[in-house]
CSV table of C-alpha atoms in Angstrom, one decimal:
chain,number,residue,atom,x,y,z
A,910,MET,CA,86.8,24.8,4.0
A,911,ASN,CA,86.1,23.3,7.4
A,912,HIS,CA,82.6,23.8,8.8
A,913,PRO,CA,82.1,24.1,12.5
A,914,ILE,CA,80.5,21.0,14.1
A,915,ARG,CA,76.8,21.7,15.0
A,916,HIS,CA,75.7,19.9,18.1
A,917,ARG,CA,71.9,19.0,18.2
A,918,VAL,CA,70.4,20.2,21.4
A,919,ILE,CA,67.8,17.8,22.7
A,920,TYR,CA,65.4,19.5,25.1
A,921,PRO,CA,63.7,17.6,27.8
A,922,TRP,CA,60.2,18.1,26.2
A,923,ARG,CA,61.5,16.4,23.0
A,924,ILE,CA,62.6,13.4,25.0
A,925,PHE,CA,59.1,13.2,26.6
A,926,ILE,CA,57.4,13.3,23.2
A,927,MET,CA,59.6,10.6,21.8
A,928,ILE,CA,59.0,8.3,24.8
A,929,ARG,CA,55.3,8.9,24.7
A,930,THR,CA,55.1,8.2,21.0
A,931,ARG,CA,56.9,4.9,21.3
A,932,ILE,CA,54.8,3.8,24.2
A,933,SER,CA,51.6,4.7,22.3
A,934,HIS,CA,52.8,2.7,19.3
A,935,ARG,CA,53.6,-0.3,21.4
A,936,LEU,CA,50.2,-0.2,23.1
A,937,ARG,CA,48.4,0.0,19.7
A,938,LEU,CA,50.2,-3.1,18.5
A,939,MET,CA,49.3,-4.9,21.7
A,940,ARG,CA,45.6,-3.9,21.4
A,941,SER,CA,45.5,-4.9,17.8
A,942,ALA,CA,47.0,-8.3,18.5
A,943,LEU,CA,44.6,-8.9,21.5
A,944,LEU,CA,41.6,-7.8,19.3
A,945,ARG,CA,42.5,-10.3,16.6
A,946,LEU,CA,42.9,-13.0,19.2
A,947,TRP,CA,39.6,-12.2,20.8
A,948,VAL,CA,37.7,-12.1,17.4
A,949,GLY,CA,39.2,-15.4,16.4
A,950,TYR,CA,38.1,-16.9,19.7
A,951,LEU,CA,34.6,-15.6,19.3
A,952,LEU,CA,34.3,-17.0,15.7
A,953,ALA,CA,35.4,-20.4,16.9
A,954,ILE,CA,32.5,-20.6,19.4
A,955,PRO,CA,29.4,-22.2,17.8
A,956,VAL,CA,26.4,-19.8,18.2
A,957,VAL,CA,23.2,-21.6,19.1
A,958,MET,CA,19.9,-19.6,19.0
A,959,PRO,CA,17.6,-20.5,21.8
A,960,ALA,CA,14.3,-22.1,20.8
A,961,GLY,CA,11.6,-19.5,20.2
A,962,ALA,CA,14.1,-16.6,19.9
A,963,GLU,CA,12.7,-13.7,18.0
A,964,GLN,CA,13.9,-13.1,14.5
A,965,VAL,CA,13.8,-9.6,13.0
A,966,TRP,CA,13.3,-8.9,9.3
A,967,HIS,CA,13.7,-5.4,7.9
A,968,PHE,CA,11.2,-4.4,5.2
A,969,PRO,CA,12.1,-1.3,3.1
A,970,THR,CA,9.4,0.2,0.8
A,971,PRO,CA,9.9,3.1,-1.7
A,972,ILE,CA,6.6,4.9,-1.1
A,973,SER,CA,5.5,7.0,1.9
A,974,ALA,CA,3.7,5.4,4.8
A,975,ASN,CA,0.4,7.3,4.1
A,976,ALA,CA,-0.1,5.7,0.6
A,977,PHE,CA,-2.8,3.1,0.7
A,978,VAL,CA,-0.5,0.2,-0.4
A,979,SER,CA,2.1,1.2,2.2
A,980,ARG,CA,-0.6,1.0,4.8
A,981,HIS,CA,-1.3,-2.6,3.7
A,982,HIS,CA,2.4,-3.4,3.9
A,983,ILE,CA,2.5,-2.1,7.5
A,984,LYS,CA,-0.7,-4.1,8.3
A,985,PHE,CA,0.9,-7.2,6.8
A,986,ALA,CA,4.0,-6.9,9.0
A,987,ASP,CA,1.9,-6.3,12.1
A,988,THR,CA,-0.2,-9.3,11.4
A,989,VAL,CA,2.9,-11.5,10.9
A,990,ASN,CA,4.3,-10.2,14.2
A,991,ARG,CA,1.1,-11.1,15.9
A,992,ARG,CA,0.3,-14.5,14.4
A,993,THR,CA,3.9,-15.8,14.8
A,994,ASP,CA,3.6,-15.0,18.6
A,995,GLY,CA,6.7,-12.8,18.3
A,996,GLY,CA,8.8,-15.5,16.6
A,997,LEU,CA,9.2,-13.3,13.6
A,998,ARG,CA,9.1,-9.5,13.8
A,999,ILE,CA,9.0,-7.5,10.5
A,1000,VAL,CA,10.0,-3.9,10.7
A,1001,VAL,CA,8.8,-1.7,7.9
A,1002,HIS,CA,10.9,1.2,6.6
A,1003,PRO,CA,8.7,3.3,4.3
A,1004,GLY,CA,9.4,6.2,1.9
A,1005,GLY,CA,12.8,5.0,0.7
A,1006,SER,CA,14.2,5.7,4.2
A,1007,LEU,CA,16.4,2.6,4.2
A,1008,PHE,CA,17.0,2.0,0.5
A,1009,LYS,CA,16.0,4.0,-2.6
A,1010,ALA,CA,13.4,2.4,-4.9
A,1011,ALA,CA,15.9,1.1,-7.4
A,1012,ASP,CA,18.2,-0.4,-4.7
A,1013,ILE,CA,15.6,-2.4,-2.8
A,1014,PHE,CA,15.7,-5.4,-5.3
A,1015,ARG,CA,19.5,-5.8,-4.9
A,1016,ALA,CA,19.4,-5.3,-1.1
A,1017,VAL,CA,16.9,-8.2,-0.7
A,1018,ARG,CA,18.7,-10.3,-3.3
A,1019,THR,CA,22.1,-10.0,-1.6
A,1020,GLY,CA,20.7,-10.4,1.9
A,1021,GLN,CA,21.3,-6.9,3.2
A,1022,VAL,CA,17.6,-7.0,4.2
A,1023,GLN,CA,15.4,-10.0,4.4
A,1024,ILE,CA,12.2,-8.7,2.7
A,1025,GLY,CA,11.2,-5.6,0.6
A,1026,ALA,CA,8.6,-4.1,-1.6
A,1027,THR,CA,9.6,-2.9,-5.0
A,1028,GLY,CA,8.4,-2.4,-8.6
A,1029,LEU,CA,10.1,-5.1,-10.6
A,1030,PHE,CA,9.4,-2.9,-13.6
A,1031,LEU,CA,12.4,-0.8,-12.4
A,1032,HIS,CA,14.6,-3.7,-13.5
A,1033,SER,CA,12.7,-4.5,-16.8
A,1034,ALA,CA,16.0,-4.3,-18.8
A,1035,GLU,CA,17.2,-7.3,-16.8
A,1036,GLU,CA,14.2,-9.6,-17.3
A,1037,PRO,CA,11.3,-9.2,-19.9
A,1038,VAL,CA,8.7,-10.6,-17.4
A,1039,PHE,CA,9.5,-7.7,-15.0
A,1040,GLU,CA,8.3,-5.2,-17.7
A,1041,LEU,CA,5.0,-6.9,-18.5
A,1042,ALA,CA,2.6,-5.1,-16.0
A,1043,ASN,CA,4.0,-1.7,-17.1
A,1044,LEU,CA,3.6,-2.0,-20.9
A,1045,PRO,CA,1.4,1.0,-21.9
A,1046,PHE,CA,-2.2,0.4,-23.0
A,1047,LEU,CA,-1.8,-3.4,-22.8
A,1048,LEU,CA,-4.6,-3.7,-20.3
A,1049,LYS,CA,-8.2,-2.4,-20.6
A,1050,ASP,CA,-9.2,-2.4,-17.0
A,1051,LEU,CA,-8.6,-3.6,-13.4
A,1052,GLU,CA,-10.1,-7.0,-14.1
A,1053,GLN,CA,-7.5,-7.6,-16.9
A,1054,ALA,CA,-4.8,-6.4,-14.6
A,1055,LYS,CA,-5.8,-9.0,-12.0
A,1056,LYS,CA,-5.9,-11.6,-14.6
A,1057,LEU,CA,-2.4,-10.7,-15.8
A,1058,ILE,CA,-1.0,-11.0,-12.3
A,1059,THR,CA,-2.5,-14.5,-11.9
A,1060,ILE,CA,-1.3,-15.9,-15.3
A,1061,SER,CA,2.1,-14.4,-15.2
A,1062,ARG,CA,2.9,-15.5,-11.6
A,1063,PRO,CA,4.5,-18.9,-12.4
A,1064,ALA,CA,6.9,-17.3,-14.9
A,1065,LEU,CA,7.7,-14.5,-12.4
A,1066,GLU,CA,8.3,-16.9,-9.5
A,1067,ALA,CA,10.7,-19.1,-11.6
A,1068,VAL,CA,12.8,-16.0,-12.6
A,1069,LEU,CA,12.9,-14.8,-9.0
A,1070,ARG,CA,14.0,-18.2,-7.7
A,1071,LYS,CA,17.0,-18.1,-10.0
A,1072,LYS,CA,17.9,-14.8,-8.4
A,1073,ASN,CA,17.7,-16.1,-4.8
A,1074,LEU,CA,14.3,-14.5,-4.2
A,1075,LYS,CA,10.9,-15.6,-3.1
A,1076,LEU,CA,7.7,-13.9,-4.2
A,1077,ILE,CA,5.5,-13.2,-1.2
A,1078,TYR,CA,2.7,-11.1,-2.7
A,1079,ARG,CA,1.9,-8.5,-5.4
A,1080,ALA,CA,0.2,-5.2,-4.8
A,1081,LEU,CA,-1.9,-3.7,-7.6
A,1082,TRP,CA,-1.7,0.1,-7.7
A,1083,ASN,CA,-4.1,2.6,-9.1
A,1084,PRO,CA,-4.1,3.0,-12.9
A,1085,GLN,CA,-1.3,5.2,-14.2
A,1086,GLY,CA,-2.1,8.7,-15.4
A,1087,LEU,CA,0.0,11.7,-16.4
A,1088,PHE,CA,0.7,14.7,-14.2
A,1089,SER,CA,1.6,17.8,-16.2
A,1090,ALA,CA,2.6,21.4,-15.5
A,1091,LYS,CA,0.8,22.5,-18.7
A,1092,SER,CA,-2.4,21.7,-20.6
A,1093,LEU,CA,-2.0,18.8,-23.1
A,1094,GLU,CA,-4.2,18.6,-26.2
A,1095,SER,CA,-2.1,17.2,-29.0
A,1096,PRO,CA,1.1,15.2,-29.5
A,1097,GLU,CA,2.8,18.5,-30.3
A,1098,ASP,CA,2.2,19.7,-26.7
A,1099,PHE,CA,4.1,16.7,-25.5
A,1100,LYS,CA,7.2,17.3,-27.6
A,1101,GLY,CA,10.2,18.6,-25.6
A,1102,MET,CA,8.6,18.1,-22.2
A,1103,LYS,CA,10.9,16.8,-19.4
A,1104,ILE,CA,9.1,13.7,-18.2
A,1105,ARG,CA,10.0,11.8,-15.1
A,1106,THR,CA,11.0,8.2,-16.0
A,1107,TYR,CA,12.0,5.3,-13.7
A,1108,ASN,CA,12.7,2.3,-15.9
A,1109,TYR,CA,13.3,1.2,-19.5
A,1110,THR,CA,9.5,1.2,-20.3
A,1111,THR,CA,8.7,4.7,-19.3
A,1112,THR,CA,12.0,6.0,-20.9
A,1113,ARG,CA,10.9,4.3,-24.1
A,1114,ILE,CA,7.4,5.9,-24.0
A,1115,VAL,CA,8.9,9.3,-23.6
A,1116,GLN,CA,11.5,8.8,-26.3
A,1117,LEU,CA,8.8,7.7,-28.8
A,1118,ALA,CA,6.6,10.6,-27.9
A,1119,GLN,CA,9.6,13.0,-28.4
A,1120,GLY,CA,9.8,14.1,-24.8
A,1121,ILE,CA,13.0,14.3,-22.6
A,1122,PRO,CA,13.4,11.3,-20.2
A,1123,THR,CA,14.4,12.6,-16.7
A,1124,LYS,CA,15.1,10.2,-13.8
A,1125,THR,CA,13.6,11.1,-10.4
A,1126,GLU,CA,13.0,9.0,-7.3
A,1127,PRO,CA,9.3,8.4,-6.6
A,1128,SER,CA,9.6,10.1,-3.2
A,1129,GLU,CA,11.0,13.3,-4.9
A,1130,ILE,CA,8.4,14.0,-7.6
A,1131,ALA,CA,7.0,17.0,-5.8
A,1132,LEU,CA,10.5,18.4,-5.4
A,1133,ALA,CA,11.3,17.8,-9.1
A,1134,PHE,CA,8.1,19.7,-10.1
A,1135,SER,CA,8.8,22.6,-7.7
A,1136,THR,CA,12.3,23.1,-9.1
A,1137,SER,CA,11.3,22.6,-12.7
A,1138,VAL,CA,13.5,19.6,-13.1
A,1139,ILE,CA,10.5,17.9,-14.7
A,1140,ASP,CA,7.4,19.1,-16.5
A,1141,GLY,CA,5.4,15.9,-16.3
A,1142,SER,CA,5.3,12.4,-14.7
A,1143,PHE,CA,3.6,9.1,-15.4
A,1144,ALA,CA,2.1,8.1,-12.0
A,1145,SER,CA,-1.2,7.2,-10.3
A,1146,GLY,CA,-3.4,9.4,-8.2
A,1147,VAL,CA,-1.8,8.2,-5.0
A,1148,THR,CA,1.3,10.1,-5.9
A,1149,GLY,CA,-0.7,13.3,-6.4
A,1150,VAL,CA,-2.4,13.1,-3.0
A,1151,SER,CA,0.6,11.8,-0.9
A,1152,GLN,CA,2.9,14.5,-2.3
A,1153,LYS,CA,0.2,17.2,-2.7
A,1154,LEU,CA,1.2,17.9,-6.2
A,1155,TRP,CA,-1.6,20.5,-6.6
A,1156,ASP,CA,0.9,22.9,-4.8
A,1157,TYR,CA,3.1,22.8,-7.9
A,1158,ILE,CA,1.1,21.8,-11.0
A,1159,ASP,CA,-2.4,22.1,-12.3
A,1160,TYR,CA,-3.1,19.0,-14.5
A,1161,TYR,CA,-3.7,15.3,-14.0
A,1162,TYR,CA,-4.8,13.2,-17.0
A,1163,THR,CA,-6.5,9.9,-16.3
A,1164,MET,CA,-4.9,7.9,-19.1
A,1165,ASN,CA,-5.1,4.4,-17.6
A,1166,SER,CA,-1.9,3.8,-19.5
A,1167,ALA,CA,-0.8,1.0,-17.2
A,1168,PHE,CA,-1.8,-0.8,-14.0
A,1169,PRO,CA,1.5,-1.1,-12.2
A,1170,THR,CA,2.2,-3.6,-9.5
A,1171,SER,CA,4.8,-3.6,-6.7
A,1172,SER,CA,6.1,-7.0,-5.5
A,1173,VAL,CA,6.9,-8.0,-2.0
A,1174,ILE,CA,10.0,-10.3,-2.2
A,1175,ALA,CA,12.0,-12.1,0.4
A,1176,ASN,CA,15.6,-13.3,0.3
A,1177,LEU,CA,15.4,-17.0,-0.5
A,1178,ASP,CA,18.1,-18.0,2.0
A,1179,ALA,CA,16.4,-16.1,4.8
A,1180,TRP,CA,13.0,-17.7,3.7
A,1181,ASN,CA,14.5,-21.2,3.8
A,1182,LYS,CA,15.7,-20.7,7.4
A,1183,LEU,CA,12.1,-20.2,8.6
A,1184,ASP,CA,10.2,-23.3,9.8
A,1185,THR,CA,7.4,-24.6,7.6
A,1186,GLY,CA,4.7,-23.3,10.0
A,1187,THR,CA,6.0,-19.8,9.9
A,1188,GLN,CA,6.3,-19.9,6.1
A,1189,ASN,CA,2.7,-21.1,5.8
A,1190,THR,CA,1.5,-18.3,8.1
A,1191,ILE,CA,3.3,-15.7,6.1
A,1192,LEU,CA,1.9,-16.9,2.8
A,1193,SER,CA,-1.6,-17.0,4.3
A,1194,ILE,CA,-1.3,-13.4,5.5
A,1195,ALA,CA,0.2,-12.5,2.1
A,1196,ALA,CA,-2.8,-13.9,0.2
A,1197,GLU,CA,-5.2,-11.9,2.5
A,1198,THR,CA,-3.2,-8.7,2.0
A,1199,GLU,CA,-3.2,-9.2,-1.8
A,1200,ARG,CA,-7.0,-9.6,-1.9
A,1201,ALA,CA,-7.5,-6.6,0.4
A,1202,ILE,CA,-5.4,-4.4,-1.8
A,1203,TRP,CA,-7.2,-5.5,-5.0
A,1204,SER,CA,-10.6,-4.8,-3.4
A,1205,GLU,CA,-9.6,-1.3,-2.4
A,1206,VAL,CA,-8.0,-0.1,-5.6
A,1207,VAL,CA,-11.2,1.2,-7.3
A,1208,THR,CA,-12.4,3.0,-4.1
A,1209,MET,CA,-9.0,4.6,-3.6
A,1210,GLU,CA,-8.8,5.7,-7.3
A,1211,ASN,CA,-12.1,7.6,-6.9
A,1212,THR,CA,-11.0,9.0,-3.6
A,1213,TYR,CA,-7.7,10.3,-4.9
A,1214,ASN,CA,-9.2,11.9,-7.9
A,1215,ALA,CA,-11.9,13.7,-5.8
A,1216,THR,CA,-9.2,14.9,-3.4
A,1217,MET,CA,-7.1,16.4,-6.2
A,1218,ARG,CA,-10.1,18.1,-7.7
A,1219,LYS,CA,-11.1,19.6,-4.3
A,1220,ALA,CA,-7.6,20.9,-3.9
A,1221,GLY,CA,-7.9,22.7,-7.2
A,1222,MET,CA,-6.2,20.4,-9.7
A,1223,LYS,CA,-7.8,19.8,-13.1
A,1224,VAL,CA,-8.4,16.0,-13.3
A,1225,GLU,CA,-9.4,15.2,-16.9
A,1226,ASP,CA,-9.3,12.4,-19.5
A,1227,ILE,CA,-6.7,13.0,-22.2
A,1228,SER,CA,-7.9,14.1,-25.6
A,1229,PRO,CA,-9.0,11.5,-28.2
A,1230,GLU,CA,-6.1,12.6,-30.4
A,1231,LEU,CA,-3.6,11.8,-27.6
A,1232,VAL,CA,-5.4,8.5,-26.8
A,1233,GLY,CA,-4.8,7.3,-30.4
A,1234,TYR,CA,-1.2,8.6,-30.4
A,1235,PHE,CA,-0.2,6.8,-27.2
A,1236,LYS,CA,-2.0,3.6,-28.1
A,1237,LYS,CA,0.1,3.4,-31.3
A,1238,ILE,CA,3.2,3.8,-29.1
A,1239,GLY,CA,1.8,1.0,-26.8
A,1240,GLU,CA,1.4,-1.3,-29.7
A,1241,GLN,CA,4.9,-0.7,-30.9
A,1242,MET,CA,6.3,-1.3,-27.4
A,1243,THR,CA,4.3,-4.5,-27.0
A,1244,SER,CA,5.7,-5.8,-30.3
A,1245,GLU,CA,9.3,-4.9,-29.1
A,1246,TRP,CA,8.6,-6.7,-25.8
A,1247,LEU,CA,7.5,-9.9,-27.6
A,1248,GLN,CA,10.8,-9.9,-29.5
A,1249,ARG,CA,12.7,-10.0,-26.1
A,1250,ALA,CA,10.3,-12.3,-24.3
A,1251,GLY,CA,10.0,-14.9,-27.0
A,1252,ASN,CA,7.7,-17.9,-26.8
A,1253,GLU,CA,6.9,-17.5,-23.1
A,1254,GLY,CA,5.8,-14.0,-23.7
A,1255,GLU,CA,3.5,-15.0,-26.5
A,1256,ILE,CA,1.8,-17.6,-24.3
A,1257,ILE,CA,1.2,-15.1,-21.5
A,1258,LEU,CA,-0.4,-12.6,-23.9
A,1259,ARG,CA,-2.4,-15.2,-25.6
A,1260,ASN,CA,-3.8,-16.4,-22.2
A,1261,LEU,CA,-4.5,-12.7,-21.2
A,1262,ARG,CA,-6.5,-12.1,-24.4
A,1263,SER,CA,-8.5,-15.3,-24.2
A,1264,PRO,CA,-12.0,-15.2,-22.8
């Protein structure tokens, strides 16, 4: 059967669209070729920074700007800006606004930013020495915490160098306690509680105490309590005040379970590009900052506890029964840590316990 021949009618508007499409395609190809040529030309030109040109370092921190250690980080940056006569400007990004707490270490290491403050204990599964300051009930008081920072520094610096990092200074935080949505008297009260954890160490504590480890960013603890994501959190008084936890829970137990530190680290490649004078200036300011933080810890601890009490929170010591319970957990975890840390770990703990 013969079919009639169908003639395709081409309307003028179709011709217009075809012509416009082809022209647009050609123009895109031309622009792409020109762009590649221009970029290649720019990359071939050697870039020379004029003498005295300002360098900018970005400095992420995980804790809010009103926390006392964060205020010292900001003062450190301002002092560097001033004493280098504008040759190096450090811009602080507090409260996890640039990178979350667990991401700051990698961001500095890979050069995404030049400097940052982070708790190395967040990465304790990577290196045993990172976990040391956060081992529960290892330290008796702030003086021992300062001693541990001093004697463990060479080992920490050596590990960081291998990871393309430079230790600038360490900030000693208030002793770690336990925030709770309910009253705690015995180990039975702890069982089944959803406890905020942030690294291997805190996860292990909660597991051994038969709680439920629950990950939460440090800047989101209040939100986690308000939505019942967590029932408790190991943290210091600064967290209670900066996030106004009395609006969500009633109890803070002053356990002194650990004396955590945060470390300010710099990318080693960025550090090595600085002249010797600038490096020495930074390290001098870093030493001043470290001493200022250490001297303020006791005062701030008392201030935070008083503020929480005034706001209606019950700030109490944990019961003797819970003290004994958690100390046994701490002894077990220290023993487990020594198995991972080996001879170097034994030397650090022996020096810590010596007169």
